[in-house]
mmCIF file of C-alpha atoms and ligand atoms in Angstrom:
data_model
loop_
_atom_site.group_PDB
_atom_site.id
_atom_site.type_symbol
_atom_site.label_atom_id
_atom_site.label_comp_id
_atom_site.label_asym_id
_atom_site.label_seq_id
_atom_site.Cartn_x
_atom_site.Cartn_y
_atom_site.Cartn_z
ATOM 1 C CA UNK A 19 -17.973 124.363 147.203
ATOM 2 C CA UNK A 20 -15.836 125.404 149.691
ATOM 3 C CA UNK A 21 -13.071 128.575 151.205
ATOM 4 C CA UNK A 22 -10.365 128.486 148.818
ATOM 5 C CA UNK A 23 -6.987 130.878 149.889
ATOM 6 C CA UNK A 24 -5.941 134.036 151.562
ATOM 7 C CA UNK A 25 -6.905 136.769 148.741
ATOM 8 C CA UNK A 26 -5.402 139.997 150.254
ATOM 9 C CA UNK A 27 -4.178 141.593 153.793
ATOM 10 C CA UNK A 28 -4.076 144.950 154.680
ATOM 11 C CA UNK A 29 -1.157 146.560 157.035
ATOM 12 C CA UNK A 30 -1.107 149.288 159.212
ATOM 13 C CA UNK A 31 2.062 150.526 159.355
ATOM 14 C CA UNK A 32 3.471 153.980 160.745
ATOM 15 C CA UNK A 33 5.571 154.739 157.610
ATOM 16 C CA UNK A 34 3.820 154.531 154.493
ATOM 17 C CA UNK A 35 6.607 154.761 152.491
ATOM 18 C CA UNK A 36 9.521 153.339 153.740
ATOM 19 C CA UNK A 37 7.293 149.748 154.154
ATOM 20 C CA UNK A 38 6.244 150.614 150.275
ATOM 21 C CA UNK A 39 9.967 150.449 149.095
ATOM 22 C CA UNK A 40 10.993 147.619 151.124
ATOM 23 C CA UNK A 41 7.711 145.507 149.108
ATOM 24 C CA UNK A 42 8.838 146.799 145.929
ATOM 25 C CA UNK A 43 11.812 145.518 146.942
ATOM 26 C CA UNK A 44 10.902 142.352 147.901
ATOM 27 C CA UNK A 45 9.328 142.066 144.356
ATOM 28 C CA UNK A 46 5.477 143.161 144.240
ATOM 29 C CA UNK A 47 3.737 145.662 141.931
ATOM 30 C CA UNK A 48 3.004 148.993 143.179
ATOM 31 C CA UNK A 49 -0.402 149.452 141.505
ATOM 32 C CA UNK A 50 -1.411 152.774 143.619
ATOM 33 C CA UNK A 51 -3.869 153.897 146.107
ATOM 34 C CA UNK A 52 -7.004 152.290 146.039
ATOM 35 C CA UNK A 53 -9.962 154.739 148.083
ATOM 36 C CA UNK A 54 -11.248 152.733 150.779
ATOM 37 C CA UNK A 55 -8.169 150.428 150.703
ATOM 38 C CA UNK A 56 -4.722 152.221 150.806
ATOM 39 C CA UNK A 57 -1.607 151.628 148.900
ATOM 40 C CA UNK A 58 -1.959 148.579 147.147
ATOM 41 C CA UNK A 59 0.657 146.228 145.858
ATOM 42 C CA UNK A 60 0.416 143.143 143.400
ATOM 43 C CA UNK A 61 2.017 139.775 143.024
ATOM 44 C CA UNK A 62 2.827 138.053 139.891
ATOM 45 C CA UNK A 63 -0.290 135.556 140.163
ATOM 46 C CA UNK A 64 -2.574 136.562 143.039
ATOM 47 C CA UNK A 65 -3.507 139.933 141.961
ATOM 48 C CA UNK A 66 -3.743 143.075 144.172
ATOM 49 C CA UNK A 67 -2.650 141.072 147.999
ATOM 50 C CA UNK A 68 -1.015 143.786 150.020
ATOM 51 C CA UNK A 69 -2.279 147.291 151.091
ATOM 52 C CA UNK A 70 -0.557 149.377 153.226
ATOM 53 C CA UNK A 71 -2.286 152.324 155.488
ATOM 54 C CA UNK A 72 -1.210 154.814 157.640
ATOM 55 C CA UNK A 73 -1.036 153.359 161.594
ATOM 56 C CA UNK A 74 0.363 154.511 164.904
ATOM 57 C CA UNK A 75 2.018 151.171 165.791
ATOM 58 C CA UNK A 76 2.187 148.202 162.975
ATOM 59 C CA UNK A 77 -0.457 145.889 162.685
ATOM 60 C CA UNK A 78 -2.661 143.238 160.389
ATOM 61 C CA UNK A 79 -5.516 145.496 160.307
ATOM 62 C CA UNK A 80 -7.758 142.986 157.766
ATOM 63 C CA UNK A 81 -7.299 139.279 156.001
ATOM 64 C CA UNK A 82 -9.712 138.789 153.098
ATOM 65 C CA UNK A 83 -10.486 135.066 152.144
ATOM 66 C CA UNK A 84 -12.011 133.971 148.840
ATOM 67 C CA UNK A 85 -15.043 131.483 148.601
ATOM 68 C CA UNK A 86 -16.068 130.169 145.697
ATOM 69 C CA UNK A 87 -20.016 131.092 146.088
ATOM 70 C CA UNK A 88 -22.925 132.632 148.240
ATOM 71 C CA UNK A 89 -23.695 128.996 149.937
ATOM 72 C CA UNK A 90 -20.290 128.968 151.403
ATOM 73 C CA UNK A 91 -20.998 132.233 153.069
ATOM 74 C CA UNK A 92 -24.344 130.621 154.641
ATOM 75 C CA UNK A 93 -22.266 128.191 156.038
ATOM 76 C CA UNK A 94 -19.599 130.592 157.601
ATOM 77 C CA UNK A 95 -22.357 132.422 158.960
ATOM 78 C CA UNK A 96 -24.137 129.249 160.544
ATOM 79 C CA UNK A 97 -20.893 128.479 162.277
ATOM 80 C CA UNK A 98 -20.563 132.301 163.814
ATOM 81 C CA UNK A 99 -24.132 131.853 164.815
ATOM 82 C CA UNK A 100 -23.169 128.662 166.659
ATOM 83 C CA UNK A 101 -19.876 130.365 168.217
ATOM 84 C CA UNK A 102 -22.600 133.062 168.876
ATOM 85 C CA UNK A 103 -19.762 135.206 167.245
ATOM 86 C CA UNK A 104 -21.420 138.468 166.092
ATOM 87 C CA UNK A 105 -20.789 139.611 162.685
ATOM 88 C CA UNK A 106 -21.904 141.643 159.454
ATOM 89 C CA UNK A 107 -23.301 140.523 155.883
ATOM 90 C CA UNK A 108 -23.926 142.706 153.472
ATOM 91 C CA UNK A 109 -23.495 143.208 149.689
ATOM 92 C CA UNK A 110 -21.730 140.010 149.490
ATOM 93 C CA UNK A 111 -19.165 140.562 151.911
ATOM 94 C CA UNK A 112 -18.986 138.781 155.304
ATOM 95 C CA UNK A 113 -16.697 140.839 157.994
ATOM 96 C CA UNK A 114 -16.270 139.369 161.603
ATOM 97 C CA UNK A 115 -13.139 140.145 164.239
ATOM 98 C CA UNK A 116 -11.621 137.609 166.435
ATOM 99 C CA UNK A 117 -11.805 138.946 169.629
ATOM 100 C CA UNK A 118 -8.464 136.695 170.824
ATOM 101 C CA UNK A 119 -6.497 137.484 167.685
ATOM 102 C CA UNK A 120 -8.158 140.771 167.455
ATOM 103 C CA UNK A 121 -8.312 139.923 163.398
ATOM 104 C CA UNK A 122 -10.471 141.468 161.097
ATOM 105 C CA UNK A 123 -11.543 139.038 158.449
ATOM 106 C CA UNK A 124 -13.837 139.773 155.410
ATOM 107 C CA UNK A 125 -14.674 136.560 153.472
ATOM 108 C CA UNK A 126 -16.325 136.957 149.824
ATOM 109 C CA UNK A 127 -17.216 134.968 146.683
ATOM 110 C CA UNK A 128 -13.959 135.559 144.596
ATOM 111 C CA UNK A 129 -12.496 133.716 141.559
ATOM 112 C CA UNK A 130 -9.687 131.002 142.608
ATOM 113 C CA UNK A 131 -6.183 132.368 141.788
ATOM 114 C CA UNK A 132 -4.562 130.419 138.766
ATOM 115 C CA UNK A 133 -0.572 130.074 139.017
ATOM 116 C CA UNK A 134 1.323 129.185 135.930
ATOM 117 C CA UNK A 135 3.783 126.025 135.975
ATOM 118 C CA UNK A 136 6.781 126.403 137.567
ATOM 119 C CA UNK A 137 9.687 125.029 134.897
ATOM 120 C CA UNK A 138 10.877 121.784 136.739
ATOM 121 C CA UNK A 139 14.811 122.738 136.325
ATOM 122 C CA UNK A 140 16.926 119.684 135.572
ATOM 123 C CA UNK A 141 19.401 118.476 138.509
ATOM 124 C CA UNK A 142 22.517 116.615 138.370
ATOM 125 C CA UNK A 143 23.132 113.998 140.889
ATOM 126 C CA UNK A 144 24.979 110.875 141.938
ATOM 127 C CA UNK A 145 24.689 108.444 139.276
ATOM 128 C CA UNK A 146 22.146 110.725 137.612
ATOM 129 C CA UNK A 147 23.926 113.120 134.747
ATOM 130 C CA UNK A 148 20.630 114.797 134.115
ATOM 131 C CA UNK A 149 21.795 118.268 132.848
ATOM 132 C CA UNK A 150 25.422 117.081 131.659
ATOM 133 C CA UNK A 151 27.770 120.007 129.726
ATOM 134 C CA UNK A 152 26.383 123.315 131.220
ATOM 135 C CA UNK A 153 25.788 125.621 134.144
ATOM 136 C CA UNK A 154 22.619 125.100 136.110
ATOM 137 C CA UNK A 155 19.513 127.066 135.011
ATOM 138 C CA UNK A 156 19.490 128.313 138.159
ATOM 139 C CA UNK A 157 22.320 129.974 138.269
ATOM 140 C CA UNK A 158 21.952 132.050 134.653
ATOM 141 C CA UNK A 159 18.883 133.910 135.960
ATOM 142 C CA UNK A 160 18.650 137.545 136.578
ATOM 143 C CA UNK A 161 16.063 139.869 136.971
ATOM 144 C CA UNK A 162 14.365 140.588 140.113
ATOM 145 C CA UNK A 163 12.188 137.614 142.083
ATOM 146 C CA UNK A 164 8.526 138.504 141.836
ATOM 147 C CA UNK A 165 6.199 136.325 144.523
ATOM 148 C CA UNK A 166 4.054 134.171 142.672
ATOM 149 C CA UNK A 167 0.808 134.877 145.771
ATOM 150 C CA UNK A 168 0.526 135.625 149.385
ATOM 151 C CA UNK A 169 0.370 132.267 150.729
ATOM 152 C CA UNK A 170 0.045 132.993 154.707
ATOM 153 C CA UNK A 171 0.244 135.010 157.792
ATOM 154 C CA UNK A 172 1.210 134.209 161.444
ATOM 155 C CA UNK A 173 -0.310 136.115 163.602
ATOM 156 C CA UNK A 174 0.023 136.196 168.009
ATOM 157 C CA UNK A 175 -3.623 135.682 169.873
ATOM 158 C CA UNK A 176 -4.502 136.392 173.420
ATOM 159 C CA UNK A 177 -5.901 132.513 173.333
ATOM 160 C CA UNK A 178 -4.615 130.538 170.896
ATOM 161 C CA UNK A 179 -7.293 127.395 171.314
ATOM 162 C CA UNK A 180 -10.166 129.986 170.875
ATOM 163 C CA UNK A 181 -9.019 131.629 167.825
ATOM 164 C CA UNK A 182 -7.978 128.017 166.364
ATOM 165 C CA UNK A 183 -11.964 127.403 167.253
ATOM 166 C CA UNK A 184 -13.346 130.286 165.774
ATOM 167 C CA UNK A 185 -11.205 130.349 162.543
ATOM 168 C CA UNK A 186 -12.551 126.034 162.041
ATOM 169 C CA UNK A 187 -16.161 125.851 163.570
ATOM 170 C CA UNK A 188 -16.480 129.421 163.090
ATOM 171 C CA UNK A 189 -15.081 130.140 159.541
ATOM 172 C CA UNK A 190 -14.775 126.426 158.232
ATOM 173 C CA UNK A 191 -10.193 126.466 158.118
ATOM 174 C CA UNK A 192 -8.934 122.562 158.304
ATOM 175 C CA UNK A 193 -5.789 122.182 161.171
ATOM 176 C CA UNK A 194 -3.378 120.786 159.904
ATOM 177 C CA UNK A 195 -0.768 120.044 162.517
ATOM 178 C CA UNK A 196 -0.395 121.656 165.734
ATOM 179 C CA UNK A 197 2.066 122.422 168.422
ATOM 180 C CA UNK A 198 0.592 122.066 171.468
ATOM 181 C CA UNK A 199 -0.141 124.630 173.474
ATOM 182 C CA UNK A 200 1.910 127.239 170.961
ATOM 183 C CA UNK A 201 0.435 127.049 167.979
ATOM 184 C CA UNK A 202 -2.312 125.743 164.849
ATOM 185 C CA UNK A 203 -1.836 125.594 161.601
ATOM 186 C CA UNK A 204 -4.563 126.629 159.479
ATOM 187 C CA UNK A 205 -5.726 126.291 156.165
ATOM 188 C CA UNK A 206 -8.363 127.387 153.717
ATOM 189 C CA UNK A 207 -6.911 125.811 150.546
ATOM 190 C CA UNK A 208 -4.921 122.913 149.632
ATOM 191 C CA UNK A 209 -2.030 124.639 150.926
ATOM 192 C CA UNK A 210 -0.299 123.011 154.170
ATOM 193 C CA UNK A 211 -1.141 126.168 155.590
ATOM 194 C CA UNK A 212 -2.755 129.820 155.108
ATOM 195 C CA UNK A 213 -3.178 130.633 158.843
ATOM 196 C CA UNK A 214 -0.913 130.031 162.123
ATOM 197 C CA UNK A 215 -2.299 130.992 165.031
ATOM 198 C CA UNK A 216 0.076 131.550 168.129
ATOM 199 C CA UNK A 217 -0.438 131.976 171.675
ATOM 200 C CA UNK A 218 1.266 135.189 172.463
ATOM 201 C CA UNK A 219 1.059 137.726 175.075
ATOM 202 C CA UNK A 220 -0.004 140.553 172.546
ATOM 203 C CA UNK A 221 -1.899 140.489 169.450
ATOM 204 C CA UNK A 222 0.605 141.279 166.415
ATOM 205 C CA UNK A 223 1.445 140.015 162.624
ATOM 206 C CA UNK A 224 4.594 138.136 163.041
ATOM 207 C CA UNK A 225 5.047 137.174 159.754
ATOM 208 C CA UNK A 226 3.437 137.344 156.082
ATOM 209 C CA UNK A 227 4.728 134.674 153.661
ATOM 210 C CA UNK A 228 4.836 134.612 149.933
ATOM 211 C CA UNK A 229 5.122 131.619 147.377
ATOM 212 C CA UNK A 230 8.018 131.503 144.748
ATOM 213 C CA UNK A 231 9.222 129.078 142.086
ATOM 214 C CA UNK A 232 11.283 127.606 143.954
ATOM 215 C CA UNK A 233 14.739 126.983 146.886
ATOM 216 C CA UNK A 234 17.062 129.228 144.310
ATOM 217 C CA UNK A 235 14.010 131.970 143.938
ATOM 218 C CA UNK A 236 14.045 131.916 147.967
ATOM 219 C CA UNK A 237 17.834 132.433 147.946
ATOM 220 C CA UNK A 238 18.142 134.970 145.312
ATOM 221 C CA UNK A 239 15.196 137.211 146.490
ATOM 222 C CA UNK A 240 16.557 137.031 150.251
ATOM 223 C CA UNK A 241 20.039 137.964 148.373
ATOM 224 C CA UNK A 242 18.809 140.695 146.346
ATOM 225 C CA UNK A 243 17.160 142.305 149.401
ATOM 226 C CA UNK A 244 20.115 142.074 151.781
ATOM 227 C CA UNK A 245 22.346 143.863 149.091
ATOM 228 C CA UNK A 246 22.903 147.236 151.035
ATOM 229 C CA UNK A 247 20.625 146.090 153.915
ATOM 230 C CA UNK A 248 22.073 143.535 156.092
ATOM 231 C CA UNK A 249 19.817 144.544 158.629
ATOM 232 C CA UNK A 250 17.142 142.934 156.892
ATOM 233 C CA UNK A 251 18.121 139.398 157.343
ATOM 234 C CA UNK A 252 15.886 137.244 160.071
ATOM 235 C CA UNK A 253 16.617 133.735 159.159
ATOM 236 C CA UNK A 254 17.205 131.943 156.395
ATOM 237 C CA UNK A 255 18.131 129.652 154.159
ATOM 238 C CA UNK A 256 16.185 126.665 155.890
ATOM 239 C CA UNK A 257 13.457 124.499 155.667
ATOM 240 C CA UNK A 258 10.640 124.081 158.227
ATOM 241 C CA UNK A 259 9.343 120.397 159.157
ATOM 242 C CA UNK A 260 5.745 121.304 159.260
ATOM 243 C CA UNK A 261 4.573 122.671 155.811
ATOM 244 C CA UNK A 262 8.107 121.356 154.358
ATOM 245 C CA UNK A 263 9.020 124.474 153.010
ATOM 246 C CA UNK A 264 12.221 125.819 152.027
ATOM 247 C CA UNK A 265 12.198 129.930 153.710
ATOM 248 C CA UNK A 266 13.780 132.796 154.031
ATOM 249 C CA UNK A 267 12.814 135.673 156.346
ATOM 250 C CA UNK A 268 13.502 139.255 156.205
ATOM 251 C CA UNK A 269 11.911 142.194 158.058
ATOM 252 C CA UNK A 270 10.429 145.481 157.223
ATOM 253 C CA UNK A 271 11.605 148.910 158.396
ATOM 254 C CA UNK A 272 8.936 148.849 160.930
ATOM 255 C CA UNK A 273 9.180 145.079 162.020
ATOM 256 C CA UNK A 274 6.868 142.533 160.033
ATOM 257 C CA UNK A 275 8.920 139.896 159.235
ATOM 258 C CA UNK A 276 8.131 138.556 155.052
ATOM 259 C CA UNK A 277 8.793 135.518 153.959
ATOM 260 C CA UNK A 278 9.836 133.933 150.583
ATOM 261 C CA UNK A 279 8.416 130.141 150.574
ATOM 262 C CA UNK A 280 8.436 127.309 148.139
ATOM 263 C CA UNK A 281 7.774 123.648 147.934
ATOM 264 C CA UNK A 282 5.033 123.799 150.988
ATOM 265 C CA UNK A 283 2.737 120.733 151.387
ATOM 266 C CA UNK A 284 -0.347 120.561 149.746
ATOM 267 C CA UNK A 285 -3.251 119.336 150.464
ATOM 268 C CA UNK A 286 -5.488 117.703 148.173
ATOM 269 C CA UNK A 287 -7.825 115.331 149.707
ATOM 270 C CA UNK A 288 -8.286 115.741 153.779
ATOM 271 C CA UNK A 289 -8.767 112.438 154.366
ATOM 272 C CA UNK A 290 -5.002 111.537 153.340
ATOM 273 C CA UNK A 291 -3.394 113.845 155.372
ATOM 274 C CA UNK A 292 -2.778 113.230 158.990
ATOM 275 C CA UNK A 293 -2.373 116.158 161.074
ATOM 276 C CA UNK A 294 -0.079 115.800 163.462
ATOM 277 C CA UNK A 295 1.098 117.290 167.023
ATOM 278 C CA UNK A 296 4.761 117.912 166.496
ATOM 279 C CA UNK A 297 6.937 119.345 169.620
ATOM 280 C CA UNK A 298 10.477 120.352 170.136
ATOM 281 C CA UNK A 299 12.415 121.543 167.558
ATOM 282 C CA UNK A 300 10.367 120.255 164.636
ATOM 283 C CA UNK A 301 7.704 122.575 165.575
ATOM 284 C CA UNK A 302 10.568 125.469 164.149
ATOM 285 C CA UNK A 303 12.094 123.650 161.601
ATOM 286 C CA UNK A 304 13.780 120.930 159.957
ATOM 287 C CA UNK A 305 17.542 121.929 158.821
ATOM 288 C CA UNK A 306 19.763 125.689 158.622
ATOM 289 C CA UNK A 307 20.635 127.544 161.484
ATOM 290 C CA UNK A 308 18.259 127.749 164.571
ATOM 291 C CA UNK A 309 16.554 130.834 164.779
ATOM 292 C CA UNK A 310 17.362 133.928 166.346
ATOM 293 C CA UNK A 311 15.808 134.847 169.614
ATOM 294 C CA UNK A 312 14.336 137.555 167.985
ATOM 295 C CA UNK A 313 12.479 135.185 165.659
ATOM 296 C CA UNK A 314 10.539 134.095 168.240
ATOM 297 C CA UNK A 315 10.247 136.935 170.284
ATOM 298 C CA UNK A 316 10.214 139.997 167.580
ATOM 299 C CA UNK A 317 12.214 142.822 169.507
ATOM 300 C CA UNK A 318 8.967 145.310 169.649
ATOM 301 C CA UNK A 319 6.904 143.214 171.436
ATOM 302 C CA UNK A 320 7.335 145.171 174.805
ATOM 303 C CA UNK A 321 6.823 148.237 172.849
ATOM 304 C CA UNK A 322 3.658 146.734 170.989
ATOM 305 C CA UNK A 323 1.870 145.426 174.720
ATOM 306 C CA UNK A 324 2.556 149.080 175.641
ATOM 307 C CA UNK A 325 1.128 150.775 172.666
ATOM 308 C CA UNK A 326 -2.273 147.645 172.932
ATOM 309 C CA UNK A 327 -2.699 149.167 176.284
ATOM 310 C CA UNK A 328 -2.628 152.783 175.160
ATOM 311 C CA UNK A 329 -5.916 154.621 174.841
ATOM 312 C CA UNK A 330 -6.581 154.687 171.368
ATOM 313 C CA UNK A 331 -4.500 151.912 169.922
HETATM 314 FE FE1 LIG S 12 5.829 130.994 157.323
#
């Protein structure tokens, strides 16, 4: 069969519990510490996808990816072997780093998530009285926004075209669309994608992204969270032009940037998809304000080439 999704990361942070607030927060399931794995967090659908551990300086310390049996780990393994990438197998569980991206990956057999139907909310528009006499849906719910799954993480590499080569011929990921020079997008699913690699001058998560229902479960989880935390707000309410998602993005107290997603292209059969090389402003986004210079460059990226260089880090 084949890879199928991003099953869990793991975070090193350098303040347990401040990060562990801001997640509850942002609407997973503080499950508890897991030996071996940290404080672990759940989302409505995927299970347990976030751990947190104790770091000196924040980073993605581990991405685990979910196969759906033992042959699809010969196959990773053949393409490491032909990368001449050295890695470990045992007890089911393949773990290999990318030296560019410095990523720790552990791919195992694990059962596909399963995501409930999103209720299709009726719209009103012109000529079309579809929900006639009331107040949207949308606008009646309450409750707190739970993420449906992880869906991806951006991460900065050393060499961007060698990690995009290790995470296809090594680990088997389909590109997408690309930005040249800047940036792959990666995926080991049907979704648009579960990986973006950028070129960066420091290896660092810049963002983690997480699936809800839908645009008004993207606007009222990035409203809940800014409620007595302005300082949280990155960028948002948009929608990109590659993936074609509507997204919000908020930081954490020590600097990842999360991201509530929904509507992202999927991908169901590779052969009617056309990646494609998109530059400019496309390669951002499609509509909402542009991004703030500290989207692109997060402000601790001096502080995080420092801290790579330090003995130790
Ligand atoms: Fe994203």
């Amino acid at each position: 069969m084949s890879l199928h999704g991003l099953t869990s990361i793991t975070l090193g942070v350098p303040d347990v519990d401040a990060v562990a607030s801001y997640y509850e927060d942002f609407g997973l399931r503080r499950v508890g510490d897991r030996p071996g794995r940290g404080l672990v967090f759940a989302t409505a659908d995927g299970g347990e996808q976030l751990a947190l551990r104790p770091a000196e300086r924040r980073r993605l310390l581990e991405i685990g990816i979910g196969a759906d049996d033992p042959d699809d780990l010969g196959r990773v393994e053949a393409g490491l072997r032909r990368l001449r990438v050295e890695f470990e197998h045992d007890a089911g569980v393949l773990r290999v780093r990318d030296p560019n991206s410095a990523l720790q990956v552990s791919v195992q057999v694990s059962p596909r998530i399963t995501e409930a139907a999103a209720k299709q909310e009726l719209t009103n528009g012109p000529g079309r009285l579809d929900r006639p006499n009331g107040r949207a849906p949308a606008v009646e719910r309450e409750g707190r926004v739970r993420p449906r799954r992880l869906g991806h993480v951006v991460v900065g590499s050393l060499d961007q075209e060698a990690s995009q080569r290790f995470f296809t011929e090594g680990l088997g990921f389909k590109v997408s669309d690309r930005v040249p020079g800047l940036a792959s997008f990666m995926r080991c699913s049907t979704d648009h994608h579960n990986l973006l690699v950028q070129q960066a001058p420091v290896n660092f998560l810049h963002h983690t992204a997480w699936e809800v229902d839908d645009v008004d479960e993207v606007g009222r989880g990035a409203t809940a969270m800014l409620e007595g935390h302005p300082e949280r707000h990155i960028w948002g309410l948009g929608r990109h032009h590659i993936g074609s998602n509507f997204f919000w993005y908020l930081k954490d107290p020590v600097g990842n940037f999360s991201e509530y997603y929904s509507d992202l292209d999927i991908i169901l059969d590779d052969q009617l998809w056309k990646p494609s090389v998109v530059e400019g402003a496309r390669g951002l986004y499609n509509w909402g304000l542009p991004p703030p210079p500290s989207f692109i460059h997060p402000e601790d990226l001096a502080a995080l080439m420092t801290g790579s260089h330090a003995p130790g880090a």
